[in-house]
Amino acid sequence: MTKRLSQYIGLFAVSILLVACGDNVASDQESQSNMSDLATESYENQIIEINGLADHYHTDDPVELSALPEKETETTQWHWYTRENEESEWKVVSGQRTKDFIGEATADGLEVKAVLVDDNDEPYAESEPAKIVIDDHHGHDEASKQIYAGYFEDDQVENRELSDFEGEWQSVFPYLQSGDLDEVFEHKAEESDAMTAEEYKDYYTIGYETTIDQVVIEGNQVTFYDDEKEYSGTYENDGYEILNYEKGNRGVRFVFKLVNGSEEMPEYIQFSDHNIFPEESHHYHLFWGDDRDTVLEEMDNWPTYYPADLDAAGLVQDMLAH
C-alpha cells in the first residue's frame, strides 16, 4: 500500500512538472512570436534613405552613396544590390558590407539599393532603389569632343530654338565668390601650367561676374532675377553667328530678339553652350545687350548658368568632368 501511494505521488509530481514545462514552452514560443512580430514591425516601419546620389553622372564618374536608417538598430551590417533595370534580377555587390557604397558610373539606368541585415545575413530593412543616370552631354566620342572644344565645319551648325534652353537656371558667380569653386581652379592648374589656381580664379571672376542671379525660360518667355527685382520679356529666334577666336577654335552664338516685355529686358540675348545644333542645354554662357553686334564682340564677360537644382557639390562635379 505504501509503495503504491509513493507511485501515485511520483506520477502526480511528474504530471505537474510536465504541465509547468508545457507552460514554459508555450511562454517561450509566445515570447519568440512576440519578438518576431516586433522585428517584423520594426522592419516594416524602418526607413532607409540613400544619400549622395547625384542628379546625373558622366561615364566613369565615381559613385559614392551612403545608407541612412531612420532609427538606430542593433545590427550594422549591410548588403548592396544592383540591377540593370526593373526587369532584371537583383545581384549582391561583392565587398560592399558597410553603410557606404563606392563604385563607378558605367551603365545608365543602373539601380542600387541598400539592405540592412542581421548576424545571419537575413534582411532587416531595405531602401528604395536609387537610379544612376549617366548624361555625358557632349558625348565621349572624338567628334563630340572636337565640337565641344570649338573645332567644327560651318555646315555642321544648325539653328536652335529657345526650347533648348528652357528651365530654371542659377548663376555660378555666387559659388565662385564663396570659394566653392576653388577645387575646380586648383584642378585646372594641375592639368595645365598655363595659369596658377589663383590666376584661373581671377580669370573666371571676370567671366562669371553678373547681378542676374537666376534666369527662368518657359516657352518664349525669359525672366531675369536681379537681386529682388524681376523682369520678363518675350523673345523670337534671330539666327546664329559663328565666331572665330584668337586661339584658333570657334564658337556659335544663338541669338534671340525681344518682341515685347519689361523695358529693363535687353533687346538681344545670345546663348553659347558648346553645342552647334539642336540639343537640350545643360549649362550655358549668356550674353545680352541692346545692340546685336556689340553683344557679339563681348569675349571677356560670359555669365554662366547651371540648373537651379544643383548644389555646390553638383556644380563642382560637373565642372571637373569638363
PDB file of C-alpha atoms in Angstrom:
ATOM      1  CA  MET A   1       0.000   0.000   0.000  1.00  0.00           C
ATOM      2  CA  THR A   2       2.776   2.391   0.977  1.00  0.00           C
ATOM      3  CA  LYS A   3       4.636   1.517  -2.225  1.00  0.00           C
ATOM      4  CA  ARG A   4       1.564   2.185  -4.400  1.00  0.00           C
ATOM      5  CA  LEU A   5       0.940   5.512  -2.635  1.00  0.00           C
ATOM      6  CA  SER A   6       4.513   6.520  -3.388  1.00  0.00           C
ATOM      7  CA  GLN A   7       3.971   5.688  -7.072  1.00  0.00           C
ATOM      8  CA  TYR A   8       0.846   7.851  -7.186  1.00  0.00           C
ATOM      9  CA  ILE A   9       2.679  10.734  -5.569  1.00  0.00           C
ATOM     10  CA  GLY A  10       5.549  10.329  -8.064  1.00  0.00           C
ATOM     11  CA  LEU A  11       3.201  10.297 -11.044  1.00  0.00           C
ATOM     12  CA  PHE A  12       1.389  13.356  -9.704  1.00  0.00           C
ATOM     13  CA  ALA A  13       4.694  15.229  -9.354  1.00  0.00           C
ATOM     14  CA  VAL A  14       5.745  14.282 -12.871  1.00  0.00           C
ATOM     15  CA  SER A  15       2.416  15.455 -14.291  1.00  0.00           C
ATOM     16  CA  ILE A  16       2.784  18.817 -12.520  1.00  0.00           C
ATOM     17  CA  LEU A  17       6.322  19.136 -13.905  1.00  0.00           C
ATOM     18  CA  LEU A  18       5.134  18.355 -17.440  1.00  0.00           C
ATOM     19  CA  VAL A  19       2.367  20.927 -17.177  1.00  0.00           C
ATOM     20  CA  ALA A  20       4.886  23.504 -15.939  1.00  0.00           C
ATOM     21  CA  CYS A  21       7.273  22.668 -18.766  1.00  0.00           C
ATOM     22  CA  GLY A  22       4.441  22.963 -21.242  1.00  0.00           C
ATOM     23  CA  ASP A  23       3.550  26.355 -19.862  1.00  0.00           C
ATOM     24  CA  ASN A  24       7.200  27.425 -20.153  1.00  0.00           C
ATOM     25  CA  VAL A  25       7.443  26.154 -23.727  1.00  0.00           C
ATOM     26  CA  ALA A  26       4.224  27.945 -24.610  1.00  0.00           C
ATOM     27  CA  SER A  27       5.544  31.059 -22.892  1.00  0.00           C
ATOM     28  CA  ASP A  28       8.860  30.832 -24.806  1.00  0.00           C
ATOM     29  CA  GLN A  29       7.028  30.302 -28.082  1.00  0.00           C
ATOM     30  CA  GLU A  30       4.763  33.243 -27.352  1.00  0.00           C
ATOM     31  CA  SER A  31       7.806  35.353 -26.444  1.00  0.00           C
ATOM     32  CA  GLN A  32       9.590  34.354 -29.641  1.00  0.00           C
ATOM     33  CA  SER A  33       6.444  35.078 -31.595  1.00  0.00           C
ATOM     34  CA  ASN A  34       6.186  38.491 -29.976  1.00  0.00           C
ATOM     35  CA  MET A  35       9.864  39.152 -30.746  1.00  0.00           C
ATOM     36  CA  SER A  36       9.285  38.084 -34.348  1.00  0.00           C
ATOM     37  CA  ASP A  37       6.264  40.362 -34.555  1.00  0.00           C
ATOM     38  CA  LEU A  38       8.317  43.229 -33.142  1.00  0.00           C
ATOM     39  CA  ALA A  39      11.124  42.557 -35.633  1.00  0.00           C
ATOM     40  CA  THR A  40       8.619  42.442 -38.490  1.00  0.00           C
ATOM     41  CA  GLU A  41       7.004  45.630 -37.274  1.00  0.00           C
ATOM     42  CA  SER A  42      10.435  47.276 -36.943  1.00  0.00           C
ATOM     43  CA  TYR A  43      11.341  46.096 -40.446  1.00  0.00           C
ATOM     44  CA  GLU A  44       8.128  47.464 -41.909  1.00  0.00           C
ATOM     45  CA  ASN A  45       8.459  50.783 -40.095  1.00  0.00           C
ATOM     46  CA  GLN A  46      12.179  51.236 -40.682  1.00  0.00           C
ATOM     47  CA  ILE A  47      13.010  53.680 -43.459  1.00  0.00           C
ATOM     48  CA  ILE A  48      16.385  53.542 -45.170  1.00  0.00           C
ATOM     49  CA  GLU A  49      17.448  56.586 -47.169  1.00  0.00           C
ATOM     50  CA  ILE A  50      20.278  56.718 -49.682  1.00  0.00           C
ATOM     51  CA  ASN A  51      22.349  59.883 -49.515  1.00  0.00           C
ATOM     52  CA  GLY A  52      24.895  61.178 -52.009  1.00  0.00           C
ATOM     53  CA  LEU A  53      23.034  60.403 -55.242  1.00  0.00           C
ATOM     54  CA  ALA A  54      23.906  62.992 -57.894  1.00  0.00           C
ATOM     55  CA  ASP A  55      21.378  64.434 -60.330  1.00  0.00           C
ATOM     56  CA  HIS A  56      23.408  62.774 -63.066  1.00  0.00           C
ATOM     57  CA  TYR A  57      26.861  61.354 -63.684  1.00  0.00           C
ATOM     58  CA  HIS A  58      29.282  61.267 -66.565  1.00  0.00           C
ATOM     59  CA  THR A  59      30.699  57.970 -67.770  1.00  0.00           C
ATOM     60  CA  ASP A  60      33.241  56.552 -65.281  1.00  0.00           C
ATOM     61  CA  ASP A  61      32.450  59.185 -62.647  1.00  0.00           C
ATOM     62  CA  PRO A  62      32.843  57.885 -59.064  1.00  0.00           C
ATOM     63  CA  VAL A  63      29.547  56.990 -57.386  1.00  0.00           C
ATOM     64  CA  GLU A  64      29.655  57.388 -53.614  1.00  0.00           C
ATOM     65  CA  LEU A  65      26.439  56.600 -51.723  1.00  0.00           C
ATOM     66  CA  SER A  66      25.598  56.207 -48.066  1.00  0.00           C
ATOM     67  CA  ALA A  67      22.694  54.353 -46.418  1.00  0.00           C
ATOM     68  CA  LEU A  68      20.982  56.144 -43.556  1.00  0.00           C
ATOM     69  CA  PRO A  69      18.449  54.314 -41.325  1.00  0.00           C
ATOM     70  CA  GLU A  70      15.725  56.490 -39.894  1.00  0.00           C
ATOM     71  CA  LYS A  71      16.047  54.740 -36.492  1.00  0.00           C
ATOM     72  CA  GLU A  72      19.005  53.272 -34.655  1.00  0.00           C
ATOM     73  CA  THR A  73      19.365  49.491 -34.970  1.00  0.00           C
ATOM     74  CA  GLU A  74      21.375  46.803 -33.193  1.00  0.00           C
ATOM     75  CA  THR A  75      22.683  45.467 -36.493  1.00  0.00           C
ATOM     76  CA  THR A  76      25.189  47.479 -38.508  1.00  0.00           C
ATOM     77  CA  GLN A  77      25.777  45.042 -41.351  1.00  0.00           C
ATOM     78  CA  TRP A  78      24.793  45.827 -44.910  1.00  0.00           C
ATOM     79  CA  HIS A  79      24.452  44.336 -48.348  1.00  0.00           C
ATOM     80  CA  TRP A  80      24.298  46.462 -51.505  1.00  0.00           C
ATOM     81  CA  TYR A  81      22.447  45.200 -54.562  1.00  0.00           C
ATOM     82  CA  THR A  82      22.331  46.378 -58.179  1.00  0.00           C
ATOM     83  CA  ARG A  83      20.229  45.560 -61.213  1.00  0.00           C
ATOM     84  CA  GLU A  84      20.321  46.808 -64.789  1.00  0.00           C
ATOM     85  CA  ASN A  85      16.607  47.712 -64.913  1.00  0.00           C
ATOM     86  CA  GLU A  86      13.251  46.875 -63.363  1.00  0.00           C
ATOM     87  CA  GLU A  87      13.018  43.630 -65.342  1.00  0.00           C
ATOM     88  CA  SER A  88      16.429  42.378 -64.172  1.00  0.00           C
ATOM     89  CA  GLU A  89      17.283  40.336 -61.087  1.00  0.00           C
ATOM     90  CA  TRP A  90      18.981  41.995 -58.127  1.00  0.00           C
ATOM     91  CA  LYS A  91      22.635  40.978 -57.672  1.00  0.00           C
ATOM     92  CA  VAL A  92      24.622  41.445 -54.482  1.00  0.00           C
ATOM     93  CA  VAL A  93      27.696  43.659 -54.835  1.00  0.00           C
ATOM     94  CA  SER A  94      30.768  41.832 -53.613  1.00  0.00           C
ATOM     95  CA  GLY A  95      32.860  43.501 -50.924  1.00  0.00           C
ATOM     96  CA  GLN A  96      30.319  46.214 -50.032  1.00  0.00           C
ATOM     97  CA  ARG A  97      29.359  45.360 -46.423  1.00  0.00           C
ATOM     98  CA  THR A  98      29.209  48.777 -44.771  1.00  0.00           C
ATOM     99  CA  LYS A  99      26.697  51.604 -44.987  1.00  0.00           C
ATOM    100  CA  ASP A 100      28.869  53.215 -47.677  1.00  0.00           C
ATOM    101  CA  PHE A 101      28.812  52.246 -51.346  1.00  0.00           C
ATOM    102  CA  ILE A 102      31.683  53.090 -53.699  1.00  0.00           C
ATOM    103  CA  GLY A 103      31.505  52.403 -57.420  1.00  0.00           C
ATOM    104  CA  GLU A 104      31.670  53.950 -60.886  1.00  0.00           C
ATOM    105  CA  ALA A 105      29.024  55.205 -63.294  1.00  0.00           C
ATOM    106  CA  THR A 106      29.300  52.676 -66.107  1.00  0.00           C
ATOM    107  CA  ALA A 107      25.671  51.881 -67.012  1.00  0.00           C
ATOM    108  CA  ASP A 108      22.881  54.410 -67.495  1.00  0.00           C
ATOM    109  CA  GLY A 109      19.752  53.470 -65.542  1.00  0.00           C
ATOM    110  CA  LEU A 110      21.526  51.100 -63.132  1.00  0.00           C
ATOM    111  CA  GLU A 111      19.522  50.716 -59.916  1.00  0.00           C
ATOM    112  CA  VAL A 112      21.153  50.412 -56.494  1.00  0.00           C
ATOM    113  CA  LYS A 113      19.610  49.541 -53.139  1.00  0.00           C
ATOM    114  CA  ALA A 114      20.938  49.125 -49.599  1.00  0.00           C
ATOM    115  CA  VAL A 115      19.776  46.234 -47.389  1.00  0.00           C
ATOM    116  CA  LEU A 116      20.352  46.164 -43.631  1.00  0.00           C
ATOM    117  CA  VAL A 117      20.928  42.554 -42.480  1.00  0.00           C
ATOM    118  CA  ASP A 118      21.207  40.727 -39.154  1.00  0.00           C
ATOM    119  CA  ASP A 119      24.029  38.454 -37.954  1.00  0.00           C
ATOM    120  CA  ASN A 120      22.673  35.630 -40.121  1.00  0.00           C
ATOM    121  CA  ASP A 121      22.575  37.870 -43.222  1.00  0.00           C
ATOM    122  CA  GLU A 122      18.785  37.885 -43.083  1.00  0.00           C
ATOM    123  CA  PRO A 123      17.289  41.155 -44.386  1.00  0.00           C
ATOM    124  CA  TYR A 124      16.157  43.541 -41.705  1.00  0.00           C
ATOM    125  CA  ALA A 125      15.213  46.587 -43.784  1.00  0.00           C
ATOM    126  CA  GLU A 126      15.964  47.953 -47.232  1.00  0.00           C
ATOM    127  CA  SER A 127      15.942  51.232 -49.124  1.00  0.00           C
ATOM    128  CA  GLU A 128      14.023  52.237 -52.198  1.00  0.00           C
ATOM    129  CA  PRO A 129      16.107  51.746 -55.351  1.00  0.00           C
ATOM    130  CA  ALA A 130      18.304  54.667 -56.394  1.00  0.00           C
ATOM    131  CA  LYS A 131      18.854  55.128 -60.126  1.00  0.00           C
ATOM    132  CA  ILE A 132      22.226  56.063 -61.628  1.00  0.00           C
ATOM    133  CA  VAL A 133      21.635  58.474 -64.521  1.00  0.00           C
ATOM    134  CA  ILE A 134      24.513  58.975 -66.940  1.00  0.00           C
ATOM    135  CA  ASP A 135      24.438  62.064 -69.128  1.00  0.00           C
ATOM    136  CA  ASP A 136      27.658  62.842 -70.960  1.00  0.00           C
ATOM    137  CA  HIS A 137      26.142  65.985 -72.507  1.00  0.00           C
ATOM    138  CA  HIS A 138      28.596  66.343 -75.336  1.00  0.00           C
ATOM    139  CA  GLY A 139      29.470  62.688 -75.739  1.00  0.00           C
ATOM    140  CA  HIS A 140      32.741  60.860 -75.294  1.00  0.00           C
ATOM    141  CA  ASP A 141      33.410  60.117 -78.949  1.00  0.00           C
ATOM    142  CA  GLU A 142      36.177  62.056 -80.680  1.00  0.00           C
ATOM    143  CA  ALA A 143      33.821  64.052 -82.947  1.00  0.00           C
ATOM    144  CA  SER A 144      31.803  65.313 -79.963  1.00  0.00           C
ATOM    145  CA  LYS A 145      34.965  66.250 -78.097  1.00  0.00           C
ATOM    146  CA  GLN A 146      36.188  68.257 -81.101  1.00  0.00           C
ATOM    147  CA  ILE A 147      32.902  70.156 -81.352  1.00  0.00           C
ATOM    148  CA  TYR A 148      32.932  70.906 -77.625  1.00  0.00           C
ATOM    149  CA  ALA A 149      36.476  72.238 -77.983  1.00  0.00           C
ATOM    150  CA  GLY A 150      35.355  74.515 -80.836  1.00  0.00           C
ATOM    151  CA  TYR A 151      36.550  72.675 -83.923  1.00  0.00           C
ATOM    152  CA  PHE A 152      33.808  72.100 -86.490  1.00  0.00           C
ATOM    153  CA  GLU A 153      32.723  72.903 -90.043  1.00  0.00           C
ATOM    154  CA  ASP A 154      30.158  75.571 -90.962  1.00  0.00           C
ATOM    155  CA  ASP A 155      27.784  73.026 -92.485  1.00  0.00           C
ATOM    156  CA  GLN A 156      27.605  71.190 -89.146  1.00  0.00           C
ATOM    157  CA  VAL A 157      25.886  74.165 -87.500  1.00  0.00           C
ATOM    158  CA  GLU A 158      22.083  74.217 -87.295  1.00  0.00           C
ATOM    159  CA  ASN A 159      19.690  76.812 -85.934  1.00  0.00           C
ATOM    160  CA  ARG A 160      18.177  76.245 -82.487  1.00  0.00           C
ATOM    161  CA  GLU A 161      15.017  77.245 -80.671  1.00  0.00           C
ATOM    162  CA  LEU A 162      14.658  78.788 -77.223  1.00  0.00           C
ATOM    163  CA  SER A 163      13.211  75.475 -76.031  1.00  0.00           C
ATOM    164  CA  ASP A 164      16.785  74.068 -75.972  1.00  0.00           C
ATOM    165  CA  PHE A 165      17.455  76.413 -73.049  1.00  0.00           C
ATOM    166  CA  GLU A 166      14.136  76.044 -71.236  1.00  0.00           C
ATOM    167  CA  GLY A 167      14.164  75.626 -67.461  1.00  0.00           C
ATOM    168  CA  GLU A 168      15.205  77.302 -64.222  1.00  0.00           C
ATOM    169  CA  TRP A 169      18.850  78.354 -64.085  1.00  0.00           C
ATOM    170  CA  GLN A 170      21.227  79.761 -61.486  1.00  0.00           C
ATOM    171  CA  SER A 171      24.351  81.855 -61.875  1.00  0.00           C
ATOM    172  CA  VAL A 172      27.598  80.201 -60.741  1.00  0.00           C
ATOM    173  CA  PHE A 173      29.087  83.563 -59.750  1.00  0.00           C
ATOM    174  CA  PRO A 174      27.912  83.368 -56.085  1.00  0.00           C
ATOM    175  CA  TYR A 175      29.601  79.952 -55.771  1.00  0.00           C
ATOM    176  CA  LEU A 176      32.855  81.417 -57.043  1.00  0.00           C
ATOM    177  CA  GLN A 177      32.620  84.273 -54.543  1.00  0.00           C
ATOM    178  CA  SER A 178      32.028  81.873 -51.624  1.00  0.00           C
ATOM    179  CA  GLY A 179      35.049  79.735 -52.537  1.00  0.00           C
ATOM    180  CA  ASP A 180      33.020  76.645 -53.500  1.00  0.00           C
ATOM    181  CA  LEU A 181      34.705  76.510 -56.912  1.00  0.00           C
ATOM    182  CA  ASP A 182      38.291  76.743 -55.658  1.00  0.00           C
ATOM    183  CA  GLU A 183      38.660  72.986 -56.157  1.00  0.00           C
ATOM    184  CA  VAL A 184      37.866  73.475 -59.859  1.00  0.00           C
ATOM    185  CA  PHE A 185      40.556  76.135 -60.286  1.00  0.00           C
ATOM    186  CA  GLU A 186      43.119  74.010 -58.450  1.00  0.00           C
ATOM    187  CA  HIS A 187      42.297  71.099 -60.751  1.00  0.00           C
ATOM    188  CA  LYS A 188      42.731  73.289 -63.827  1.00  0.00           C
ATOM    189  CA  ALA A 189      46.113  74.472 -62.555  1.00  0.00           C
ATOM    190  CA  GLU A 190      47.218  70.861 -62.018  1.00  0.00           C
ATOM    191  CA  GLU A 191      46.107  69.873 -65.526  1.00  0.00           C
ATOM    192  CA  SER A 192      47.843  72.801 -67.222  1.00  0.00           C
ATOM    193  CA  ASP A 193      50.773  75.054 -66.419  1.00  0.00           C
ATOM    194  CA  ALA A 194      49.182  77.966 -68.296  1.00  0.00           C
ATOM    195  CA  MET A 195      47.964  79.627 -65.080  1.00  0.00           C
ATOM    196  CA  THR A 196      48.040  79.146 -61.340  1.00  0.00           C
ATOM    197  CA  ALA A 197      44.859  78.353 -59.410  1.00  0.00           C
ATOM    198  CA  GLU A 198      44.672  81.970 -58.270  1.00  0.00           C
ATOM    199  CA  GLU A 199      45.070  83.241 -61.835  1.00  0.00           C
ATOM    200  CA  TYR A 200      42.315  80.892 -63.008  1.00  0.00           C
ATOM    201  CA  LYS A 201      40.056  82.223 -60.277  1.00  0.00           C
ATOM    202  CA  ASP A 202      40.761  85.816 -61.336  1.00  0.00           C
ATOM    203  CA  TYR A 203      40.028  84.911 -64.967  1.00  0.00           C
ATOM    204  CA  TYR A 204      36.714  83.243 -64.131  1.00  0.00           C
ATOM    205  CA  THR A 205      35.758  86.023 -61.729  1.00  0.00           C
ATOM    206  CA  ILE A 206      35.715  88.408 -64.710  1.00  0.00           C
ATOM    207  CA  GLY A 207      33.958  85.829 -66.857  1.00  0.00           C
ATOM    208  CA  TYR A 208      31.232  84.806 -64.389  1.00  0.00           C
ATOM    209  CA  GLU A 209      30.512  88.244 -62.901  1.00  0.00           C
ATOM    210  CA  THR A 210      26.839  89.247 -63.060  1.00  0.00           C
ATOM    211  CA  THR A 211      23.995  90.622 -60.963  1.00  0.00           C
ATOM    212  CA  ILE A 212      21.454  88.336 -62.666  1.00  0.00           C
ATOM    213  CA  ASP A 213      21.320  85.509 -60.132  1.00  0.00           C
ATOM    214  CA  GLN A 214      18.608  83.471 -61.835  1.00  0.00           C
ATOM    215  CA  VAL A 215      17.131  83.006 -65.302  1.00  0.00           C
ATOM    216  CA  VAL A 216      13.849  81.229 -65.992  1.00  0.00           C
ATOM    217  CA  ILE A 217      12.906  80.276 -69.547  1.00  0.00           C
ATOM    218  CA  GLU A 218       9.447  78.945 -70.324  1.00  0.00           C
ATOM    219  CA  GLY A 219       8.260  78.800 -73.906  1.00  0.00           C
ATOM    220  CA  ASN A 220       9.268  82.126 -75.494  1.00  0.00           C
ATOM    221  CA  GLN A 221       9.227  83.898 -72.117  1.00  0.00           C
ATOM    222  CA  VAL A 222      12.532  84.800 -70.457  1.00  0.00           C
ATOM    223  CA  THR A 223      12.687  86.136 -66.888  1.00  0.00           C
ATOM    224  CA  PHE A 224      15.726  87.722 -65.260  1.00  0.00           C
ATOM    225  CA  TYR A 225      16.069  87.865 -61.468  1.00  0.00           C
ATOM    226  CA  ASP A 226      18.335  90.704 -60.361  1.00  0.00           C
ATOM    227  CA  ASP A 227      18.565  90.564 -56.575  1.00  0.00           C
ATOM    228  CA  GLU A 228      14.926  91.077 -55.507  1.00  0.00           C
ATOM    229  CA  LYS A 229      13.847  92.541 -58.864  1.00  0.00           C
ATOM    230  CA  GLU A 230      12.195  90.515 -61.607  1.00  0.00           C
ATOM    231  CA  TYR A 231      11.971  91.351 -65.327  1.00  0.00           C
ATOM    232  CA  SER A 232      10.363  89.373 -68.163  1.00  0.00           C
ATOM    233  CA  GLY A 233      10.199  89.512 -71.930  1.00  0.00           C
ATOM    234  CA  THR A 234       9.087  87.521 -74.964  1.00  0.00           C
ATOM    235  CA  TYR A 235      11.822  86.628 -77.454  1.00  0.00           C
ATOM    236  CA  GLU A 236      11.910  85.331 -81.016  1.00  0.00           C
ATOM    237  CA  ASN A 237      14.627  83.497 -82.929  1.00  0.00           C
ATOM    238  CA  ASP A 238      17.146  85.776 -84.649  1.00  0.00           C
ATOM    239  CA  GLY A 239      19.505  83.175 -86.107  1.00  0.00           C
ATOM    240  CA  TYR A 240      23.060  82.418 -85.068  1.00  0.00           C
ATOM    241  CA  GLU A 241      26.591  83.695 -85.567  1.00  0.00           C
ATOM    242  CA  ILE A 242      29.825  81.711 -85.866  1.00  0.00           C
ATOM    243  CA  LEU A 243      32.697  83.394 -84.070  1.00  0.00           C
ATOM    244  CA  ASN A 244      36.430  82.857 -84.637  1.00  0.00           C
ATOM    245  CA  TYR A 245      38.626  83.043 -81.552  1.00  0.00           C
ATOM    246  CA  GLU A 246      42.281  84.056 -81.227  1.00  0.00           C
ATOM    247  CA  LYS A 247      43.270  80.547 -80.100  1.00  0.00           C
ATOM    248  CA  GLY A 248      42.143  79.129 -83.449  1.00  0.00           C
ATOM    249  CA  ASN A 249      38.959  77.440 -82.260  1.00  0.00           C
ATOM    250  CA  ARG A 250      35.434  78.749 -82.841  1.00  0.00           C
ATOM    251  CA  GLY A 251      32.096  79.172 -81.148  1.00  0.00           C
ATOM    252  CA  VAL A 252      28.448  79.699 -82.029  1.00  0.00           C
ATOM    253  CA  ARG A 253      26.121  82.299 -80.517  1.00  0.00           C
ATOM    254  CA  PHE A 254      22.419  81.523 -80.830  1.00  0.00           C
ATOM    255  CA  VAL A 255      20.607  84.851 -80.904  1.00  0.00           C
ATOM    256  CA  PHE A 256      17.092  85.820 -79.778  1.00  0.00           C
ATOM    257  CA  LYS A 257      15.430  89.230 -80.144  1.00  0.00           C
ATOM    258  CA  LEU A 258      12.995  90.916 -77.747  1.00  0.00           C
ATOM    259  CA  VAL A 259       9.429  91.138 -79.064  1.00  0.00           C
ATOM    260  CA  ASN A 260       7.796  92.713 -76.016  1.00  0.00           C
ATOM    261  CA  GLY A 261       8.224  92.855 -72.257  1.00  0.00           C
ATOM    262  CA  SER A 262       9.760  94.874 -69.439  1.00  0.00           C
ATOM    263  CA  GLU A 263      11.849  97.853 -70.502  1.00  0.00           C
ATOM    264  CA  GLU A 264      14.677  96.500 -68.333  1.00  0.00           C
ATOM    265  CA  MET A 265      14.999  93.414 -70.535  1.00  0.00           C
ATOM    266  CA  PRO A 266      17.761  93.561 -73.185  1.00  0.00           C
ATOM    267  CA  GLU A 267      16.938  93.766 -76.894  1.00  0.00           C
ATOM    268  CA  TYR A 268      19.119  90.729 -77.568  1.00  0.00           C
ATOM    269  CA  ILE A 269      20.158  87.645 -75.650  1.00  0.00           C
ATOM    270  CA  GLN A 270      22.776  85.248 -77.010  1.00  0.00           C
ATOM    271  CA  PHE A 271      23.473  81.683 -75.838  1.00  0.00           C
ATOM    272  CA  SER A 272      26.734  79.774 -76.114  1.00  0.00           C
ATOM    273  CA  ASP A 273      26.842  76.243 -74.670  1.00  0.00           C
ATOM    274  CA  HIS A 274      29.428  74.453 -76.859  1.00  0.00           C
ATOM    275  CA  ASN A 275      26.621  72.779 -78.835  1.00  0.00           C
ATOM    276  CA  ILE A 276      26.242  73.669 -82.514  1.00  0.00           C
ATOM    277  CA  PHE A 277      22.894  72.058 -83.357  1.00  0.00           C
ATOM    278  CA  PRO A 278      19.557  71.402 -81.610  1.00  0.00           C
ATOM    279  CA  GLU A 279      20.194  69.735 -78.268  1.00  0.00           C
ATOM    280  CA  GLU A 280      18.976  70.246 -74.734  1.00  0.00           C
ATOM    281  CA  SER A 281      21.377  72.535 -72.909  1.00  0.00           C
ATOM    282  CA  HIS A 282      22.906  71.515 -69.563  1.00  0.00           C
ATOM    283  CA  HIS A 283      24.696  74.784 -68.884  1.00  0.00           C
ATOM    284  CA  TYR A 284      25.361  77.862 -70.971  1.00  0.00           C
ATOM    285  CA  HIS A 285      27.117  81.209 -71.171  1.00  0.00           C
ATOM    286  CA  LEU A 286      24.682  84.076 -71.653  1.00  0.00           C
ATOM    287  CA  PHE A 287      25.351  87.452 -73.305  1.00  0.00           C
ATOM    288  CA  TRP A 288      22.898  90.328 -73.551  1.00  0.00           C
ATOM    289  CA  GLY A 289      22.528  93.954 -74.588  1.00  0.00           C
ATOM    290  CA  ASP A 290      20.630  96.320 -76.858  1.00  0.00           C
ATOM    291  CA  ASP A 291      22.945  96.157 -79.890  1.00  0.00           C
ATOM    292  CA  ARG A 292      23.327  92.784 -81.623  1.00  0.00           C
ATOM    293  CA  ASP A 293      26.839  93.362 -82.987  1.00  0.00           C
ATOM    294  CA  THR A 294      28.166  94.887 -79.792  1.00  0.00           C
ATOM    295  CA  VAL A 295      26.973  91.869 -77.801  1.00  0.00           C
ATOM    296  CA  LEU A 296      28.714  89.554 -80.297  1.00  0.00           C
ATOM    297  CA  GLU A 297      32.007  91.354 -79.608  1.00  0.00           C
ATOM    298  CA  GLU A 298      31.890  90.579 -75.877  1.00  0.00           C
ATOM    299  CA  MET A 299      34.561  87.990 -75.085  1.00  0.00           C
ATOM    300  CA  ASP A 300      35.622  88.695 -71.504  1.00  0.00           C
ATOM    301  CA  ASN A 301      32.400  88.552 -69.522  1.00  0.00           C
ATOM    302  CA  TRP A 302      30.242  85.447 -70.038  1.00  0.00           C
ATOM    303  CA  PRO A 303      27.817  84.908 -67.141  1.00  0.00           C
ATOM    304  CA  THR A 304      27.331  81.177 -66.804  1.00  0.00           C
ATOM    305  CA  TYR A 305      24.190  79.322 -65.747  1.00  0.00           C
ATOM    306  CA  TYR A 306      23.561  75.800 -64.494  1.00  0.00           C
ATOM    307  CA  PRO A 307      20.281  74.088 -63.486  1.00  0.00           C
ATOM    308  CA  ALA A 308      18.821  75.705 -60.374  1.00  0.00           C
ATOM    309  CA  ASP A 309      18.512  72.398 -58.507  1.00  0.00           C
ATOM    310  CA  LEU A 310      22.268  71.734 -58.466  1.00  0.00           C
ATOM    311  CA  ASP A 311      24.088  72.385 -55.202  1.00  0.00           C
ATOM    312  CA  ALA A 312      27.760  73.332 -54.835  1.00  0.00           C
ATOM    313  CA  ALA A 313      28.923  69.705 -54.899  1.00  0.00           C
ATOM    314  CA  GLY A 314      26.937  69.059 -58.068  1.00  0.00           C
ATOM    315  CA  LEU A 315      28.388  72.108 -59.784  1.00  0.00           C
ATOM    316  CA  VAL A 316      31.941  71.127 -58.907  1.00  0.00           C
ATOM    317  CA  GLN A 317      31.371  67.573 -60.125  1.00  0.00           C
ATOM    318  CA  ASP A 318      30.035  68.782 -63.462  1.00  0.00           C
ATOM    319  CA  MET A 319      32.816  71.321 -63.954  1.00  0.00           C
ATOM    320  CA  LEU A 320      35.537  68.818 -63.126  1.00  0.00           C
ATOM    321  CA  ALA A 321      34.124  66.475 -65.761  1.00  0.00           C
ATOM    322  CA  HIS A 322      34.858  69.081 -68.420  1.00  0.00           C
TER     323      HIS A 322
END
